Coordinates of C-alpha atoms and ligand atoms in Angstrom, one line a residue:
M127 CA -25.5 23.1 82.0
P128 CA -24.3 19.8 79.8
G129 CA -23.6 21.8 76.2
E130 CA -24.3 25.0 77.0
G131 CA -21.3 26.5 75.5
V132 CA -22.9 24.5 72.1
P133 CA -25.2 26.6 69.9
T134 CA -29.0 24.7 69.0
A135 CA -28.1 23.7 65.7
Q136 CA -24.6 22.1 66.4
K137 CA -25.7 20.1 69.3
T138 CA -26.3 17.2 67.5
S139 CA -22.8 16.9 65.9
W140 CA -21.3 17.3 68.5
A141 CA -22.7 14.7 70.8
T142 CA -21.6 12.7 67.7
F143 CA -18.0 14.2 67.9
L144 CA -17.6 13.3 71.5
K145 CA -19.1 9.9 71.0
S146 CA -16.4 9.3 67.8
I147 CA -13.0 10.7 70.0
A148 CA -14.6 8.7 73.3
S149 CA -13.4 5.3 71.0
F150 CA -10.9 7.1 69.4
S151 CA -6.8 6.6 70.1
G152 CA -4.3 8.4 68.2
D153 CA -4.2 12.0 65.8
L154 CA -7.6 14.0 66.9
S155 CA -6.8 16.5 64.3
S156 CA -8.1 13.5 61.7
L157 CA -11.6 14.2 63.3
T158 CA -14.4 16.1 61.7
A159 CA -15.6 18.6 64.9
P160 CA -19.0 20.5 64.3
P161 CA -18.4 24.5 63.2
F162 CA -18.3 26.2 66.5
I163 CA -15.1 24.6 67.4
L164 CA -13.2 25.1 63.9
S165 CA -9.8 27.4 64.7
P166 CA -9.2 29.6 62.0
I167 CA -5.0 29.5 62.1
S168 CA -3.4 26.0 61.8
L169 CA -1.0 24.1 64.5
T170 CA 2.1 25.7 62.5
E171 CA 1.7 29.6 64.1
F172 CA 2.0 27.7 67.9
P173 CA 5.3 27.7 67.4
A174 CA 5.6 31.0 68.5
Y175 CA 3.9 30.5 71.8
W176 CA 7.7 30.1 72.8
C177 CA 8.9 33.8 72.4
E178 CA 5.6 36.1 73.2
R179 CA 8.1 37.9 76.0
P180 CA 11.3 38.4 74.1
E181 CA 12.9 39.6 76.9
L182 CA 12.9 37.0 78.9
F183 CA 14.5 34.8 76.3
S184 CA 16.9 37.1 75.1
A185 CA 17.8 37.8 79.4
I186 CA 19.0 34.3 79.3
A187 CA 22.0 35.4 77.3
D188 CA 22.8 38.4 80.3
T189 CA 24.0 35.6 83.4
N190 CA 26.8 34.8 84.4
T191 CA 26.1 31.5 85.8
D192 CA 24.8 27.7 85.3
E193 CA 22.6 28.3 87.8
E194 CA 21.7 31.7 86.9
R195 CA 21.1 30.4 83.6
S196 CA 19.1 27.2 84.4
I197 CA 17.2 29.5 86.5
A198 CA 16.5 32.5 83.5
V199 CA 15.5 29.2 81.3
L200 CA 12.7 28.0 83.9
K201 CA 11.6 31.9 84.2
W202 CA 11.1 31.8 80.7
F203 CA 9.8 28.2 80.0
I204 CA 7.3 28.4 82.4
S205 CA 5.8 32.4 81.5
T206 CA 5.1 30.4 78.5
L207 CA 2.6 28.5 79.8
K208 CA 0.0 30.9 79.9
G209 CA 0.3 31.7 75.6
Q210 CA 0.7 27.7 74.6
Y211 CA -2.3 27.2 76.7
T212 CA -5.2 29.1 77.1
S213 CA -4.9 32.2 74.8
R214 CA -7.2 30.1 72.7
N215 CA -9.7 30.5 75.6
E216 CA -8.8 34.2 75.7
K217 CA -9.1 35.1 72.1
L218 CA -11.9 32.6 71.2
G219 CA -13.6 32.3 73.8
S220 CA -12.9 28.2 74.7
E221 CA -10.2 25.4 74.0
K222 CA -11.0 24.9 69.4
K223 CA -9.2 22.7 66.9
P224 CA -6.4 24.0 64.8
L225 CA -6.5 23.6 61.7
N226 CA -4.1 20.4 60.2
P227 CA -1.2 21.7 58.6
V228 CA -0.4 20.3 54.9
L229 CA 2.9 18.7 54.7
G230 CA 5.7 21.9 53.2
E231 CA 3.4 24.2 54.9
L232 CA 5.8 27.4 56.7
F233 CA 5.5 29.9 59.1
F234 CA 7.7 33.0 59.5
G235 CA 7.7 35.9 62.0
Y236 CA 9.9 38.0 64.2
W237 CA 10.5 40.3 67.4
P238 CA 11.9 43.1 66.7
D239 CA 15.0 44.2 68.6
I240 CA 13.9 46.3 71.1
N241 CA 16.3 47.9 73.6
G242 CA 19.2 46.2 72.4
R243 CA 17.5 42.5 73.5
G244 CA 18.3 41.4 69.7
Q245 CA 15.9 40.3 67.4
T246 CA 14.2 37.0 67.2
N247 CA 13.2 34.9 64.1
L248 CA 10.9 31.7 64.2
V249 CA 11.0 29.5 61.0
V250 CA 7.8 26.6 61.1
E251 CA 7.8 24.1 59.0
Q252 CA 5.1 21.5 58.8
V253 CA 7.6 18.6 58.5
S254 CA 4.8 15.5 58.5
H255 CA 0.8 15.1 58.1
H256 CA 0.0 11.8 59.0
P257 CA 0.7 12.0 62.0
P258 CA 1.2 15.7 61.5
I259 CA 4.4 16.8 63.4
T260 CA 5.8 20.4 63.4
A261 CA 9.3 21.2 63.5
Y262 CA 10.6 24.9 64.6
H263 CA 13.7 27.2 64.9
I264 CA 13.9 30.2 67.1
C265 CA 17.0 32.4 67.2
N266 CA 18.0 35.5 68.4
P267 CA 21.8 35.9 67.3
T268 CA 22.8 38.4 69.0
K269 CA 22.5 37.2 72.1
G270 CA 23.8 33.8 70.6
L271 CA 20.1 32.2 71.4
E272 CA 18.9 28.8 69.3
L273 CA 15.9 27.0 70.1
Q274 CA 15.1 23.7 68.4
G275 CA 12.1 21.4 68.7
H276 CA 9.5 19.8 67.3
S277 CA 5.9 19.1 68.4
A278 CA 3.2 16.1 67.5
Q279 CA 0.6 14.6 70.3
K280 CA -0.8 11.5 70.8
T281 CA -4.4 11.9 72.2
S282 CA -6.5 9.4 74.2
F283 CA -10.0 10.1 76.4
S284 CA -10.6 9.3 80.1
G285 CA -13.0 10.3 82.7
G286 CA -14.6 12.3 79.8
S287 CA -11.8 14.7 79.2
I288 CA -9.1 13.9 76.3
I289 CA -5.6 13.2 77.3
V290 CA -3.1 14.6 75.0
K291 CA 0.6 12.9 75.0
Q292 CA 2.8 15.3 73.7
I293 CA 5.4 13.9 71.3
G294 CA 9.0 15.8 70.9
H295 CA 10.7 18.4 73.2
A296 CA 13.3 21.4 72.9
I297 CA 16.4 22.1 72.2
L298 CA 18.1 25.4 73.5
T299 CA 22.0 26.3 72.6
V300 CA 23.4 29.2 74.3
R301 CA 26.7 30.4 72.4
S302 CA 29.1 32.6 73.8
P303 CA 29.9 35.7 70.9
A304 CA 32.8 33.9 69.8
D305 CA 30.7 31.1 68.9
E306 CA 31.1 28.9 71.5
I307 CA 28.3 26.7 73.0
V308 CA 28.5 27.6 76.5
D309 CA 25.5 25.6 77.7
Q310 CA 22.5 23.4 76.1
F311 CA 19.2 22.2 77.5
L312 CA 16.7 19.5 76.6
I313 CA 13.2 20.4 77.1
T314 CA 10.4 18.0 77.7
L315 CA 6.7 19.3 77.5
P316 CA 3.2 18.3 80.2
K317 CA 0.6 16.4 79.1
L318 CA -2.9 17.8 78.5
R319 CA -5.4 16.9 80.2
I320 CA -8.6 19.0 77.6
D321 CA -11.7 19.4 80.3
G322 CA -14.8 21.1 79.7
L323 CA -15.9 18.7 76.8
W324 CA -19.4 17.9 78.4
Y325 CA -20.5 21.7 78.7
G326 CA -19.1 22.8 75.0
S327 CA -16.3 24.5 76.5
P328 CA -13.4 22.9 76.7
Y329 CA -10.0 24.0 78.5
I330 CA -6.2 22.5 78.9
E331 CA -5.2 21.7 82.3
L332 CA -1.9 20.9 82.2
T333 CA -0.8 17.6 84.3
E334 CA 2.1 15.4 85.2
T335 CA 5.9 16.8 84.9
S336 CA 8.0 18.5 82.4
Y337 CA 11.8 18.7 82.6
I338 CA 14.4 21.1 81.5
A339 CA 17.9 19.3 82.1
S340 CA 21.4 21.1 81.2
M341 CA 24.5 19.9 80.0
H342 CA 26.5 21.2 83.3
G343 CA 24.2 18.7 85.6
W344 CA 21.3 21.4 86.9
L345 CA 18.4 19.9 86.4
S346 CA 14.2 21.4 87.1
V347 CA 12.4 19.2 87.5
I348 CA 8.4 20.7 87.2
E349 CA 4.9 19.4 88.7
Y350 CA 1.4 20.3 87.4
K351 CA -1.9 20.4 89.6
G352 CA -4.9 21.6 88.3
K353 CA -8.1 22.0 90.2
G354 CA -8.7 19.6 93.2
Y355 CA -4.8 20.1 94.2
F356 CA -3.1 22.2 96.5
G357 CA -6.3 24.2 97.5
G358 CA -8.2 23.8 94.4
K359 CA -6.6 26.1 91.7
S360 CA -6.4 25.4 88.0
H361 CA -3.0 25.9 86.4
Q362 CA -0.6 25.2 89.8
F363 CA 3.0 24.0 88.8
K364 CA 5.7 23.9 91.2
A365 CA 9.1 23.5 90.5
Q366 CA 12.5 22.0 91.7
V367 CA 15.6 23.0 90.0
Y368 CA 18.7 20.8 91.1
P369 CA 22.3 21.3 90.9
P370 CA 24.3 19.3 89.7
S371 CA 26.2 16.2 92.2
P372 CA 29.7 17.1 93.3
L373 CA 29.9 13.1 91.4
H374 CA 28.9 14.9 88.2
T375 CA 31.8 15.2 84.8
A376 CA 31.1 16.8 81.7
A377 CA 30.6 13.9 80.1
L378 CA 27.9 12.2 82.3
P379 CA 25.3 15.4 83.8
T380 CA 24.0 13.9 87.3
P381 CA 22.4 15.8 89.4
S382 CA 22.4 16.2 93.0
T383 CA 19.0 14.8 95.3
T384 CA 18.6 17.8 97.0
A385 CA 16.7 20.5 95.4
K386 CA 17.8 24.3 95.7
H387 CA 14.9 26.3 94.9
T388 CA 11.7 25.8 94.7
L389 CA 9.4 28.3 92.9
E390 CA 6.0 28.2 93.6
G391 CA 2.5 29.3 91.8
L392 CA -0.3 29.5 89.1
W393 CA 1.0 29.7 85.6
H394 CA -1.0 31.7 84.0
L395 CA -1.2 34.6 86.7
T396 CA 2.1 34.8 89.2
S397 CA 4.7 32.8 90.8
K398 CA 6.8 33.5 93.8
D399 CA 10.4 31.7 95.0
N400 CA 9.9 29.5 98.2
R401 CA 12.8 30.5 99.8
T402 CA 13.0 34.1 99.5
G403 CA 9.3 34.8 98.6
E404 CA 10.2 36.7 96.0
T405 CA 8.1 36.9 92.4
F406 CA 9.1 34.4 90.4
T407 CA 6.8 34.8 87.5
D408 CA 4.4 37.2 86.6
V409 CA 2.0 36.8 83.3
T410 CA -0.8 39.4 83.8
T411 CA 1.4 42.0 81.9
P412 CA 0.2 42.0 78.2
K413 CA 2.6 40.0 75.8
E414 CA 4.0 40.6 72.5
E415 CA 2.8 38.7 69.7
V416 CA 4.7 37.3 66.4
T417 CA 5.7 40.1 63.6
T418 CA 5.1 38.0 60.3
L419 CA 7.4 39.2 57.4
Y420 CA 5.4 40.8 54.6
E421 CA 1.7 41.9 56.2
G422 CA 0.0 41.2 52.7
L423 CA -1.2 37.7 52.0
D424 CA -0.3 38.0 48.6
E425 CA 3.5 39.3 49.5
M426 CA 3.3 36.1 51.0
N427 CA 4.8 33.1 49.4
E428 CA 2.4 30.2 48.5
W429 CA 3.1 27.5 51.2
E430 CA 3.4 30.0 53.6
S431 CA 0.1 28.9 56.8
R432 CA -2.0 32.6 56.5
R433 CA -2.1 32.8 52.6
L434 CA -2.4 28.6 52.2
W435 CA -5.6 28.9 54.5
R436 CA -7.0 32.1 54.0
W437 CA -10.5 31.8 52.3
V438 CA -11.2 28.7 54.8
S439 CA -9.7 30.8 58.0
K440 CA -12.3 33.5 56.5
G441 CA -14.9 31.3 56.4
I442 CA -14.6 30.1 59.9
R443 CA -13.8 34.0 60.9
E444 CA -17.3 34.8 59.4
G445 CA -19.7 31.7 59.6
D446 CA -19.6 30.7 56.6
F447 CA -19.1 27.2 57.0
E448 CA -19.5 25.8 53.6
A449 CA -17.9 27.8 51.8
A450 CA -14.6 26.9 54.9
S451 CA -15.5 23.3 54.3
R452 CA -15.2 24.1 50.6
E453 CA -11.8 25.5 50.2
K454 CA -10.7 23.1 52.7
S455 CA -11.0 20.1 50.4
K456 CA -9.4 22.1 47.4
I457 CA -6.6 22.1 49.2
E458 CA -7.1 18.2 50.9
N459 CA -7.9 17.3 47.3
E460 CA -4.4 19.3 45.9
Q461 CA -2.2 17.5 48.6
R462 CA -3.8 14.4 47.4
Q463 CA -2.9 14.9 44.3
R464 CA 1.1 15.9 45.0
R465 CA 1.4 12.6 47.3
R466 CA -0.3 10.6 43.6
D467 CA 2.0 12.2 41.2
E468 CA 5.3 12.0 44.1
Q469 CA 4.5 7.8 44.1
A470 CA 4.2 7.9 40.4
D471 CA 7.2 9.8 40.5
G472 CA 9.4 7.6 42.6
T473 CA 10.0 11.0 44.3
N474 CA 9.8 12.1 48.1
W475 CA 8.3 15.4 49.4
Q476 CA 11.9 17.2 49.8
L477 CA 11.7 19.0 53.3
R478 CA 13.2 22.5 53.0
H479 CA 14.3 23.7 56.2
F480 CA 14.7 20.9 58.4
N481 CA 16.7 17.5 57.8
H482 CA 15.5 14.7 59.5
I483 CA 17.6 12.5 62.6
D484 CA 16.6 9.4 63.7
S485 CA 17.9 10.1 67.5
D486 CA 19.2 13.2 68.6
P487 CA 22.3 12.9 70.4
I488 CA 22.1 15.7 72.5
Y489 CA 18.3 14.1 74.0
E490 CA 19.8 11.3 74.8
L491 CA 22.7 12.5 77.1
L492 CA 20.3 14.7 79.3
G493 CA 17.9 12.9 78.9
K494 CA 19.5 10.8 81.6
L495 CA 19.7 13.1 83.9
F496 CA 16.0 12.5 84.6
K497 CA 15.7 8.8 82.9
A498 CA 13.8 10.3 80.2
Q499 CA 11.3 8.1 78.0
P500 CA 11.8 7.4 76.1
P501 CA 15.6 7.1 76.2
L502 CA 15.9 7.6 72.4
E503 CA 13.7 11.1 70.3
D504 CA 14.1 11.9 66.9
A505 CA 15.1 15.3 65.4
Y506 CA 14.5 17.9 63.0
I507 CA 17.6 19.3 62.8
F508 CA 17.9 23.5 60.9
K509 CA 19.3 23.1 57.9
H510 CA 21.0 26.9 57.8
N511 CA 23.9 27.6 59.2
G512 CA 24.1 31.4 60.8
P513 CA 21.1 33.9 60.7
F514 CA 18.6 32.7 58.0
T515 CA 17.5 35.3 55.9
Y516 CA 13.7 35.2 54.4
T517 CA 12.7 36.0 51.4
P518 CA 9.3 34.8 50.0
E519 CA 11.4 33.4 47.1
S520 CA 14.0 31.6 49.9
S521 CA 11.2 29.6 51.5
Ligands
HCR899 C1 -4.1 19.3 71.5 C2 -4.5 20.4 70.7 C3 -3.8 20.3 68.9 C4 -1.9 20.7 70.1 C5 -1.7 22.1 70.5 C6 -0.5 22.2 71.0 C7 0.0 20.9 71.8 C8 0.6 22.2 70.4 C9 1.9 22.5 70.5 C10 2.0 24.0 71.0 O1 3.1 23.8 71.9 C11 1.2 23.6 72.4 C12 0.0 23.1 72.4 C13 -1.1 23.6 72.7 C14 -2.7 23.3 72.3 O2 -3.3 23.2 73.7 C15 -2.9 22.1 71.6 C16 -4.1 21.6 71.3 C17 -5.2 21.9 72.0 C18 -6.4 21.4 71.3 C19 -5.7 20.9 70.0 C20 -6.7 19.2 69.6 C21 -5.9 18.2 68.2 C22 -8.1 19.9 69.3 C23 -9.0 19.1 70.0 C24 -10.2 19.5 69.4 C25 -10.9 19.6 70.8 C26 -10.5 21.5 71.0 C27 -12.8 19.2 71.0

């Protein structure tokens, strides 16, 4: 039934919200949404989804060949999708509108070293507010793994759904114990469709194609389909892994035209290797949420997401939306004042953990494997060399 997921008192504001998004293109985060659809979690926490199966991330380093490594990267990537795109439905009942981070907002976390997999550390910084851009750095120094990326979104409305084009990419670097680069991967992000709006129960479906390209010429092409395709199931994918062509040189990676591996299934449940029939991914087992370095909010730095939004989140969680909105206005006004002060002083906000570059040379090179669009992209490079030791003061 239309609107059945919407509380009676909010049906009118939901209809108004839907009308406003139907004629809107750009930054959805700036639109005011009815309370029932608000999430108490900021977008700066989302990069943690990349590592909620830390053993699959660390397994990338335990491979012996370029081919094995490319398959391990694909396995880890597919296994992150359930967390990235369905966890709000599981936790909060439907997809929700996350808190829109302020410029300079931070999130730090880690996954501990268990059974020799090494500790994995996460540093996130909101590097732009308008448009919202979130930069992240995930590293497992013991295993020589480093994932660096940024994420922004461009939204439009089509056929009753919100279409979200993800802007940004991630680069995964694998290093030897002697700190030499063994492999590098360019990871692009799928397009999202937010369905179920009419019913007030939004959920994500992934569409079109994303790519993982390695510096040795291996290329994974991942196609996403939802209900109505290949037998009508939600969250389907088919990944084809192409080996490097014999003509490939180290300077210019080129994949062959025939795939060597095909992996297929449901990204939120299980998938199989088509050739062997063996299970490829299985995300039906529990995942491991990130641990924040300091548990108590008072111990955290004032820019850390959970501390910064604490009263807004409390209001949303407890259904006290007046308090949530009052606290949100305080944060927004403080931000506006900061920008005015900077303008008056002729200064600019300085990023703490990332440097911006206009064009990412790794994106540019590895993007040639699949004719990436756009052919050039900017990037945010982690400032700290070697493992970064976090303290509330250092943030
Ligand atoms: C589109 C979205 C904000 C961005 C979220 C991203 C793309 C962020 C990067 C993560 O790695 C993956 C990810 C997952 C989320 O699905 C996606 C969000 C879904 C909704 C939200 C909109 C800004 C809010 C729309 C409001 C709706 C629910 C009515």
